[in-house]
Coordinates of C-alpha atoms (C1' of nucleotides) in Angstrom, one line a residue:
Chain B
X1 CA -45.0 3.9 14.8
X2 CA -41.9 2.1 15.1
X3 CA -42.2 3.9 18.3
X4 CA -39.8 1.6 19.6
X5 CA -40.8 -0.5 22.8
X6 CA -37.3 -0.3 24.5
X7 CA -37.9 -1.8 28.1
X8 CA -35.3 -1.2 30.9
X9 CA -32.7 -3.1 30.1
X10 CA -32.4 -1.4 26.6
X11 CA -33.2 2.2 27.9
X12 CA -30.1 1.6 30.6
X13 CA -27.8 0.3 27.5
X14 CA -28.1 3.2 25.4
X15 CA -27.6 5.1 28.4
X16 CA -24.3 3.5 29.4
X17 CA -23.1 3.6 25.6
X18 CA -23.8 7.3 25.4
X19 CA -21.9 8.3 28.9
X20 CA -18.9 5.9 27.7
X21 CA -18.7 8.1 24.3
X22 CA -19.1 11.1 25.8
X23 CA -15.9 10.1 27.9
X24 CA -14.0 8.9 24.8
X25 CA -14.8 12.4 23.3
X26 CA -13.3 13.7 26.6
X27 CA -10.1 11.8 26.3
X28 CA -10.0 11.8 22.8
X29 CA -9.7 16.1 23.4
X30 CA -6.8 15.9 25.4
X31 CA -5.0 13.0 24.3
X32 CA -5.7 12.2 20.5
X33 CA -7.7 8.7 19.1
X34 CA -4.1 7.1 19.4
X35 CA -3.9 7.1 22.8
X36 CA -7.6 6.7 23.6
X37 CA -8.0 4.0 26.5
X38 CA -11.1 1.8 26.9
X39 CA -9.6 1.0 30.6
X40 CA -9.3 4.4 31.5
X41 CA -12.9 5.4 30.5
X42 CA -14.1 2.3 32.6
X43 CA -12.8 3.6 35.2
X44 CA -14.0 6.6 35.0
X45 CA -16.9 5.6 34.9
X46 CA -16.8 3.6 37.8
X47 CA -16.2 0.2 36.5
X48 CA -13.3 -1.6 35.7
X49 CA -11.9 -3.0 32.5
X50 CA -13.9 -5.7 30.9
X51 CA -17.3 -4.4 32.1
X52 CA -17.1 -1.7 28.8
X53 CA -16.8 -4.6 26.6
X54 CA -20.5 -5.4 27.1
X55 CA -21.0 -2.2 25.3
X56 CA -18.5 -1.3 22.5
X57 CA -16.7 -5.4 21.1
X58 CA -13.3 -3.7 20.5
X59 CA -11.5 -0.9 20.7
X60 CA -11.8 -0.2 17.2
X61 CA -16.0 -0.7 17.6
X62 CA -15.8 2.0 19.8
X63 CA -13.6 4.3 17.5
X64 CA -16.1 3.4 14.7
X65 CA -19.2 4.7 16.5
X66 CA -17.6 7.9 17.2
X67 CA -16.2 8.2 13.3
X68 CA -19.9 7.7 12.9
X69 CA -21.0 10.5 15.2
X70 CA -18.9 13.1 13.8
X71 CA -19.9 12.7 10.4
X72 CA -23.3 12.9 11.5
X73 CA -22.0 16.3 13.3
X74 CA -20.7 17.9 10.7
X75 CA -23.4 16.6 7.6
X76 CA -26.4 18.3 10.0
X77 CA -24.5 21.1 11.0
X78 CA -23.5 21.4 7.0
X79 CA -27.6 20.8 5.9
X80 CA -28.5 23.7 9.1
X81 CA -26.6 26.0 8.0
X82 CA -27.8 25.3 4.0
X83 CA -31.4 25.3 5.2
X84 CA -31.1 28.8 6.9
X85 CA -29.3 29.8 3.6
X86 CA -26.0 29.7 4.0
X87 CA -24.1 30.1 0.3
X88 CA -20.8 28.5 -0.4
X89 CA -18.9 31.1 1.9
X90 CA -21.4 30.4 5.0
X91 CA -20.7 26.5 4.2
X92 CA -16.7 27.1 4.8
X93 CA -17.4 29.1 7.4
X94 CA -20.0 26.2 9.1
X95 CA -17.1 23.8 8.6
X96 CA -14.5 26.2 10.0
X97 CA -16.6 26.9 13.4
X98 CA -17.4 22.7 13.1
X99 CA -13.5 21.8 13.5
X100 CA -12.5 24.6 15.8
X101 CA -14.9 24.0 18.0
X102 CA -13.1 20.1 18.6
X103 CA -10.0 19.6 16.4
X104 CA -9.4 16.3 17.5
X105 CA -13.1 15.7 16.0
X106 CA -12.2 17.1 12.7
X107 CA -8.9 15.0 12.7
X108 CA -10.6 12.0 13.6
X109 CA -12.1 11.6 10.3
X110 CA -10.4 14.0 8.0
X111 CA -6.9 13.2 9.6
X112 CA -4.6 10.2 9.1
X113 CA -6.2 7.0 8.7
X114 CA -4.9 4.0 10.3
X115 CA -3.9 1.6 7.5
X116 CA -6.3 -1.4 6.7
X117 CA -9.1 0.6 8.7
X118 CA -12.3 0.1 6.4
X119 CA -15.2 2.7 6.8
X120 CA -18.4 0.8 7.2
X121 CA -20.8 1.9 4.4
X122 CA -23.2 4.1 6.5
X123 CA -20.4 6.4 7.4
X124 CA -19.2 6.5 3.6
X125 CA -23.3 7.8 3.0
X126 CA -23.2 10.2 5.3
X127 CA -19.3 11.3 3.5
X128 CA -21.8 11.5 0.1
X129 CA -24.5 13.7 2.2
X130 CA -21.6 16.1 3.0
X131 CA -20.7 16.4 -0.4
X132 CA -24.0 16.6 -2.0
X133 CA -24.9 19.7 0.3
X134 CA -21.6 21.0 -1.1
X135 CA -22.9 20.2 -4.7
X136 CA -26.0 22.1 -4.1
X137 CA -24.7 25.2 -2.6
X138 CA -23.2 25.6 -5.8
X139 CA -25.3 24.3 -8.5
X140 CA -27.6 27.6 -6.9
X141 CA -24.7 29.7 -7.7
X142 CA -24.8 28.5 -11.3
X143 CA -21.2 27.7 -12.2
X144 CA -20.5 28.8 -15.9
X145 CA -18.4 25.5 -17.7
X146 CA -14.8 26.5 -18.3
X147 CA -13.9 23.4 -20.7
X148 CA -11.2 22.9 -18.2
X149 CA -10.1 19.1 -18.5
X150 CA -10.9 17.9 -15.9
X151 CA -14.8 19.0 -16.2
X152 CA -14.5 16.3 -19.2
X153 CA -13.2 13.6 -16.9
X154 CA -15.4 14.4 -14.1
X155 CA -18.4 14.2 -17.1
X156 CA -17.0 10.4 -17.2
X157 CA -17.0 9.6 -13.4
X158 CA -19.7 11.5 -11.6
X159 CA -20.9 7.9 -9.7
X160 CA -20.3 10.2 -6.2
X161 CA -22.4 13.2 -7.5
X162 CA -25.7 12.5 -5.9
X163 CA -27.9 14.4 -8.2
X164 CA -27.2 13.7 -12.1
X165 CA -28.7 17.0 -13.5
X166 CA -25.3 19.0 -11.8
X167 CA -23.1 20.0 -14.6
X168 CA -19.2 19.1 -14.1
X169 CA -18.1 22.6 -13.8
X170 CA -19.8 22.5 -10.4
X171 CA -18.4 18.8 -9.1
X172 CA -15.7 20.4 -10.0
X173 CA -16.2 23.9 -8.0
X174 CA -17.6 20.8 -5.0
X175 CA -13.8 18.7 -5.4
X176 CA -11.9 22.3 -5.1
X177 CA -13.8 23.9 -2.2
X178 CA -13.6 20.3 -0.1
X179 CA -9.6 20.5 -1.0
X180 CA -8.9 23.9 -0.1
X181 CA -11.3 24.3 3.0
X182 CA -8.9 21.1 4.6
X183 CA -5.8 22.6 3.3
X184 CA -5.9 24.8 5.2
X185 CA -7.8 22.8 8.2
X186 CA -5.7 20.4 8.6
X187 CA -2.2 22.4 8.4
X188 CA -3.7 25.1 11.2
X189 CA -5.1 21.7 13.2
X190 CA -2.4 20.1 13.0
X191 CA 0.0 23.2 14.8
X192 CA 1.8 23.8 11.5
X193 CA 1.3 27.5 11.4
X194 CA 2.1 27.8 15.2
X195 CA 4.8 30.4 14.9
X196 CA 4.4 31.6 11.9
X197 CA 3.0 34.9 13.2
X198 CA 0.1 35.7 11.0
X199 CA -4.0 34.7 11.1
X200 CA -5.0 31.3 9.8
X201 CA -8.2 33.1 9.8
X202 CA -7.7 35.2 7.2
X203 CA -5.9 32.7 5.1
X204 CA -9.2 30.6 4.7
X205 CA -11.1 33.8 4.4
X206 CA -8.7 34.1 1.6
X207 CA -9.0 30.9 -0.2
X208 CA -13.0 31.2 0.3
X209 CA -12.2 34.1 -1.4
X210 CA -10.5 32.8 -4.3
X211 CA -13.1 30.0 -4.8
X212 CA -15.8 33.0 -5.4
X213 CA -14.1 34.6 -8.0
X214 CA -13.7 37.3 -5.8
Chain A
X1 CA 38.3 19.1 7.8
X2 CA 36.5 17.6 10.9
X3 CA 36.6 14.4 9.4
X4 CA 35.4 13.4 12.4
X5 CA 37.7 10.4 13.3
X6 CA 35.0 7.2 14.4
X7 CA 36.6 4.4 15.8
X8 CA 35.3 1.6 15.2
X9 CA 32.3 1.7 18.3
X10 CA 31.1 5.0 16.8
X11 CA 30.8 3.7 12.8
X12 CA 29.1 0.2 13.7
X13 CA 26.7 2.0 16.4
X14 CA 25.9 4.6 13.2
X15 CA 24.8 1.5 11.3
X16 CA 23.1 -0.2 13.5
X17 CA 20.8 3.1 14.3
X18 CA 20.8 2.9 10.2
X19 CA 19.4 -0.2 9.8
X20 CA 16.8 0.4 12.8
X21 CA 15.3 3.1 11.2
X22 CA 15.4 1.3 7.7
X23 CA 13.1 -1.3 9.7
X24 CA 10.7 1.1 10.9
X25 CA 10.5 2.5 7.8
X26 CA 9.0 -0.7 6.7
X27 CA 7.3 -1.5 9.0
X28 CA 5.2 2.3 9.1
X29 CA 4.7 2.2 5.1
X30 CA 2.2 -0.9 6.3
X31 CA 1.2 -0.1 9.5
X32 CA 1.0 3.6 10.3
X33 CA 3.5 5.0 12.7
X34 CA 0.5 4.2 15.2
X35 CA 1.9 0.6 15.4
X36 CA 5.3 1.2 15.4
X37 CA 6.4 -2.0 17.3
X38 CA 10.4 -1.2 18.6
X39 CA 10.0 -5.0 20.4
X40 CA 9.1 -6.3 16.5
X41 CA 12.1 -4.3 14.5
X42 CA 14.3 -5.6 17.6
X43 CA 13.7 -9.1 16.9
X44 CA 13.8 -8.9 13.0
X45 CA 17.2 -7.6 13.8
X46 CA 18.0 -10.7 15.9
X47 CA 18.3 -9.0 18.6
X48 CA 15.9 -8.8 22.5
X49 CA 13.6 -6.1 23.0
X50 CA 15.4 -3.8 25.5
X51 CA 19.1 -3.9 23.2
X52 CA 17.1 -1.4 20.9
X53 CA 17.3 1.6 24.1
X54 CA 20.9 1.9 23.5
X55 CA 20.5 3.4 20.1
X56 CA 17.4 5.6 21.0
X57 CA 16.3 6.0 23.7
X58 CA 12.7 6.1 23.2
X59 CA 9.8 5.3 21.3
X60 CA 8.9 8.8 20.7
X61 CA 13.2 9.7 19.7
X62 CA 12.8 6.9 17.0
X63 CA 9.6 8.4 15.3
X64 CA 11.4 12.0 16.2
X65 CA 14.5 10.7 14.0
X66 CA 12.5 9.4 11.2
X67 CA 10.5 12.6 11.5
X68 CA 13.5 14.3 11.0
X69 CA 14.5 12.5 8.3
X70 CA 11.4 12.6 6.5
X71 CA 11.6 16.3 6.4
X72 CA 15.3 16.3 5.1
X73 CA 14.4 13.5 2.2
X74 CA 11.5 16.2 1.1
X75 CA 13.6 19.6 1.5
X76 CA 16.2 17.7 -0.4
X77 CA 14.0 16.3 -3.2
X78 CA 12.2 19.9 -3.6
X79 CA 16.0 21.9 -3.8
X80 CA 17.2 19.1 -6.0
X81 CA 14.5 20.4 -8.6
X82 CA 14.6 24.0 -7.6
X83 CA 18.1 23.6 -8.6
X84 CA 17.6 21.8 -12.1
X85 CA 15.3 24.3 -12.8
X86 CA 11.8 23.1 -12.0
X87 CA 9.5 26.1 -11.7
X88 CA 6.5 26.2 -9.4
X89 CA 4.4 23.5 -11.3
X90 CA 7.8 21.6 -11.3
X91 CA 7.8 21.9 -7.4
X92 CA 3.9 20.6 -7.4
X93 CA 4.8 17.5 -8.8
X94 CA 7.8 16.7 -7.0
X95 CA 5.6 17.0 -3.9
X96 CA 3.5 14.7 -5.0
X97 CA 5.8 12.5 -6.7
X98 CA 7.4 12.4 -2.9
X99 CA 4.4 11.3 -1.2
X100 CA 3.2 9.0 -3.6
X101 CA 6.5 7.4 -3.1
X102 CA 5.9 6.4 0.7
X103 CA 2.4 7.6 1.7
X104 CA 3.2 7.1 5.2
X105 CA 6.3 9.5 5.2
X106 CA 4.2 12.1 4.0
X107 CA 1.1 11.6 6.7
X108 CA 4.0 11.7 9.1
X109 CA 5.1 14.8 9.1
X110 CA 1.6 16.8 7.6
X111 CA -0.8 14.1 9.2
X112 CA -2.3 14.2 12.5
X113 CA -0.1 14.8 15.0
X114 CA 0.3 13.5 18.7
X115 CA -1.6 15.8 20.4
X116 CA 1.3 17.4 23.0
X117 CA 4.2 16.2 21.0
X118 CA 6.3 19.2 19.9
X119 CA 8.8 19.1 17.2
X120 CA 12.4 19.8 17.5
X121 CA 14.1 23.1 16.6
X122 CA 15.8 21.8 13.8
X123 CA 12.7 19.8 12.4
X124 CA 11.4 23.3 11.8
X125 CA 14.0 25.0 10.3
X126 CA 13.7 22.4 8.0
X127 CA 10.2 22.9 7.7
X128 CA 11.2 26.6 6.7
X129 CA 13.5 25.7 4.3
X130 CA 11.1 23.6 2.6
X131 CA 8.9 27.2 2.3
X132 CA 11.7 29.0 1.4
X133 CA 12.4 27.2 -1.8
X134 CA 8.6 27.3 -2.6
X135 CA 8.7 31.5 -2.2
X136 CA 11.5 31.3 -4.3
X137 CA 10.3 29.9 -7.1
X138 CA 7.1 32.0 -6.8
X139 CA 9.5 35.0 -6.4
X140 CA 11.1 34.3 -10.2
X141 CA 7.5 34.3 -11.4
X142 CA 7.3 38.1 -9.7
X143 CA 3.9 37.9 -8.5
X144 CA 2.2 41.6 -8.6
X145 CA 0.1 42.7 -5.7
X146 CA -3.5 42.0 -5.7
X147 CA -4.1 44.3 -2.5
X148 CA -5.8 41.6 -0.7
X149 CA -7.1 41.7 2.7
X150 CA -4.4 38.7 3.3
X151 CA -1.9 40.8 1.8
X152 CA -1.5 43.6 4.1
X153 CA -1.2 41.0 6.8
X154 CA 1.3 39.7 5.6
X155 CA 3.5 42.5 5.4
X156 CA 3.1 42.8 9.1
X157 CA 3.6 39.1 9.8
X158 CA 6.2 37.7 7.6
X159 CA 8.4 36.3 10.4
X160 CA 8.6 32.9 9.0
X161 CA 9.7 34.2 5.4
X162 CA 13.6 34.0 4.9
X163 CA 14.2 36.9 2.6
X164 CA 12.6 40.2 3.6
X165 CA 12.8 41.1 -0.2
X166 CA 10.1 39.0 -0.9
X167 CA 6.6 40.8 -1.6
X168 CA 3.6 40.1 0.2
X169 CA 1.8 38.7 -3.0
X170 CA 4.2 36.6 -3.3
X171 CA 3.9 35.0 0.3
X172 CA 0.6 34.9 -0.5
X173 CA 0.9 32.6 -3.0
X174 CA 3.5 30.4 -1.7
X175 CA 1.2 29.6 1.0
X176 CA -1.6 28.9 -1.6
X177 CA 0.8 26.7 -2.8
X178 CA 1.3 24.5 0.3
X179 CA -2.8 24.4 1.5
X180 CA -3.6 23.2 -2.0
X181 CA -0.7 21.0 -2.4
X182 CA -2.2 19.4 1.0
X183 CA -5.3 19.7 0.6
X184 CA -5.4 17.4 -2.2
X185 CA -2.7 14.9 -1.3
X186 CA -3.8 14.3 2.2
X187 CA -7.4 13.5 1.3
X188 CA -6.3 11.6 -1.7
X189 CA -3.3 9.3 0.5
X190 CA -6.0 8.8 3.4
X191 CA -8.5 7.2 1.0
X192 CA -11.0 10.3 1.2
X193 CA -11.2 9.9 -3.0
X194 CA -11.5 5.9 -2.9
X195 CA -14.7 5.1 -4.3
X196 CA -15.7 8.4 -6.3
X197 CA -14.0 7.1 -9.4
X198 CA -11.6 10.3 -10.7
X199 CA -8.7 10.1 -11.0
X200 CA -6.9 12.7 -8.3
X201 CA -4.4 13.6 -10.2
X202 CA -6.1 15.0 -12.9
X203 CA -7.9 17.0 -9.4
X204 CA -4.3 17.6 -8.4
X205 CA -2.8 19.6 -11.7
X206 CA -6.3 21.2 -12.1
X207 CA -5.5 23.2 -9.0
X208 CA -2.0 23.8 -9.4
X209 CA -3.4 25.7 -13.2
X210 CA -5.6 27.4 -11.1
X211 CA -2.9 28.2 -8.6
X212 CA -0.8 29.3 -12.1
X213 CA -3.5 31.6 -13.3
X214 CA -3.9 29.3 -16.2
Chain C
dT1 C1' -46.1 -12.5 44.1
dC2 C1' -42.9 -16.2 43.0
dG3 C1' -39.2 -18.4 40.3
dC4 C1' -36.6 -18.5 36.2
dT5 C1' -33.5 -16.3 33.2
dC6 C1' -31.0 -13.2 31.3
dT7 C1' -27.5 -10.1 31.4
dA8 C1' -24.0 -6.8 33.5
dG9 C1' -21.0 -6.9 36.4
dT10 C1' -17.1 -9.3 39.0
dT11 C1' -11.8 -11.2 38.8
dA12 C1' -7.6 -13.9 37.0
dG13 C1' -5.1 -14.3 33.2
dA14 C1' -3.2 -14.3 28.7
dG15 C1' -0.3 -12.1 25.4
dC16 C1' 1.1 -7.9 23.4
dC17 C1' 3.7 -3.1 24.1
dT18 C1' 7.2 0.2 26.3
dA19 C1' 10.7 1.3 29.6
dT20 C1' 14.1 0.1 33.8
dA21 C1' 17.4 -2.8 36.4
dA22 C1' 21.3 -5.4 36.9
dC23 C1' 24.3 -8.4 34.6
dT24 C1' 27.1 -10.4 31.3
dA25 C1' 30.7 -11.1 27.8
dA26 C1' 33.1 -9.0 24.4
dG27 C1' 35.2 -5.6 22.2
dG28 C1' 38.6 -1.7 21.9
dT29 C1' 41.8 0.6 24.0
dG30 C1' 45.8 2.7 26.4
Chain N
dC1 C1' 48.3 -7.4 27.9
dA2 C1' 45.0 -5.8 31.5
dC3 C1' 41.3 -2.5 32.5
dC4 C1' 37.2 -0.9 30.9
dT5 C1' 33.7 0.7 28.3
dT6 C1' 29.8 -1.2 26.2
dA7 C1' 26.9 -4.0 23.5
dG8 C1' 23.9 -7.3 24.6
dT9 C1' 21.6 -10.7 27.7
dT10 C1' 17.6 -11.9 31.2
dA11 C1' 14.3 -10.2 34.7
dT12 C1' 10.8 -7.7 35.7
dA13 C1' 7.4 -3.8 36.3
dG14 C1' 3.4 -1.3 35.1
dG15 C1' 0.6 0.0 31.0
dC16 C1' -3.0 -2.1 27.5
dT17 C1' -6.9 -5.1 24.9
dC18 C1' -9.5 -8.4 25.0
dT19 C1' -11.3 -13.6 26.5
dA20 C1' -12.8 -16.9 30.4
dA21 C1' -15.9 -18.3 33.5
dC22 C1' -18.1 -17.0 37.3
dT23 C1' -22.1 -14.0 40.8
dA24 C1' -25.5 -11.0 41.2
dG25 C1' -29.5 -9.0 40.7
dA26 C1' -32.7 -7.2 37.8
dG27 C1' -36.8 -7.8 34.6
dC28 C1' -40.0 -11.0 33.1
dG29 C1' -43.5 -14.0 32.5
dA30 C1' -47.0 -17.3 34.8

DNA sequence: TCGCTCTAGTTAGAGCCTATAACTAAGGTG
DNA sequence: CACCTTAGTTATAGGCTCTAACTAGAGCGA
């Protein structure tokens, strides 16, 4: 069922769109999103400028597609790791490996946003899925309540938690996981540790250890 | 001494440069750095495009000046707070207030960098000064060693620490301060908590509490 | 197989930007 | 008071995104 009977037109279209995105990722990795040039991509594909607009109606739409794919890729990586039995520390390593694999891809979704840009609903849905994977991993650990102020607050503001049975203490841990992982990774990827001499991997591991009460 | 005997030419020049930066900050706050337009600034000042190049030789040089000023502003804010007796928690609040006061200013220095852009030496010097202020605040708390793996590592890689008498345990705490504060703040400023419903301020405070062993 | 239609590509160009070159005019300086 | 330095000008090159108008060919139904 639903075996979308794509004619050759549709098939070709999808292929060219994929090729455009491929080139876009290559450019992104070296120049960053701000210097992403549709014209340059078109020329690399042997077509001239405006032809690309048949496939993406604007630069923003291409970037949105890239953002969507990046979210999807991270969500899949985490889901795969979790299904393979990864615990919280394993998920942290998964995120780090995913980030180092393509720093600009990480920064594209978690870095500085363009003011005024509003992410489409489906990307925020994937973002929720990512958080759910992390929450699940903590839920399996059975986090005890601590009576911290934020736990009471989160009990009243848990709209983002998919599973209503998850205790607030677990939600707090998931948030801390997210912010700490991002804190180390984003500074590392942005090069702020360069020249300081220490190994960011050790700092990352140390933060994760702390997060797990080790 | 050294009362630079600026003639009227120099004085006027400095004033115009300041006015350009002022307009640049206004633009930055609304459009972000990627959309910063020299031409638009020039027109706001009633001069036409190329005139601005008398004051900043390129867009990059203007942005570099803004980055320098932003680092300076944050370093001063922290120094002032520390001199007024602020402890680690107080410094954290100072950073947060500074960030919320102008989110784009925070993201300009701590957000996604342009690949290939290399910060001039004096800004990294200010960055070191910022870290020194944080390290000092922890040093006053007398952090006990924990025997964690990263402490041994930091003992061998402490080039960035200004004061050689500071123990590695303190350096580790300062790094954790930096990454955790940045982790929460950057996600908050980037709008990733929007729509989740909870109050980022409580999460921030909770992370700081945790950092202080509370 | 034929012919229609749809669409992927083209070039031309508007309008934005950064940046340089050549020139003008006015102010500071000796 | 004359000179010269410099802040500003316009013109222009060259980059970008994106629209408009057109062309040619590939897919589709009869």
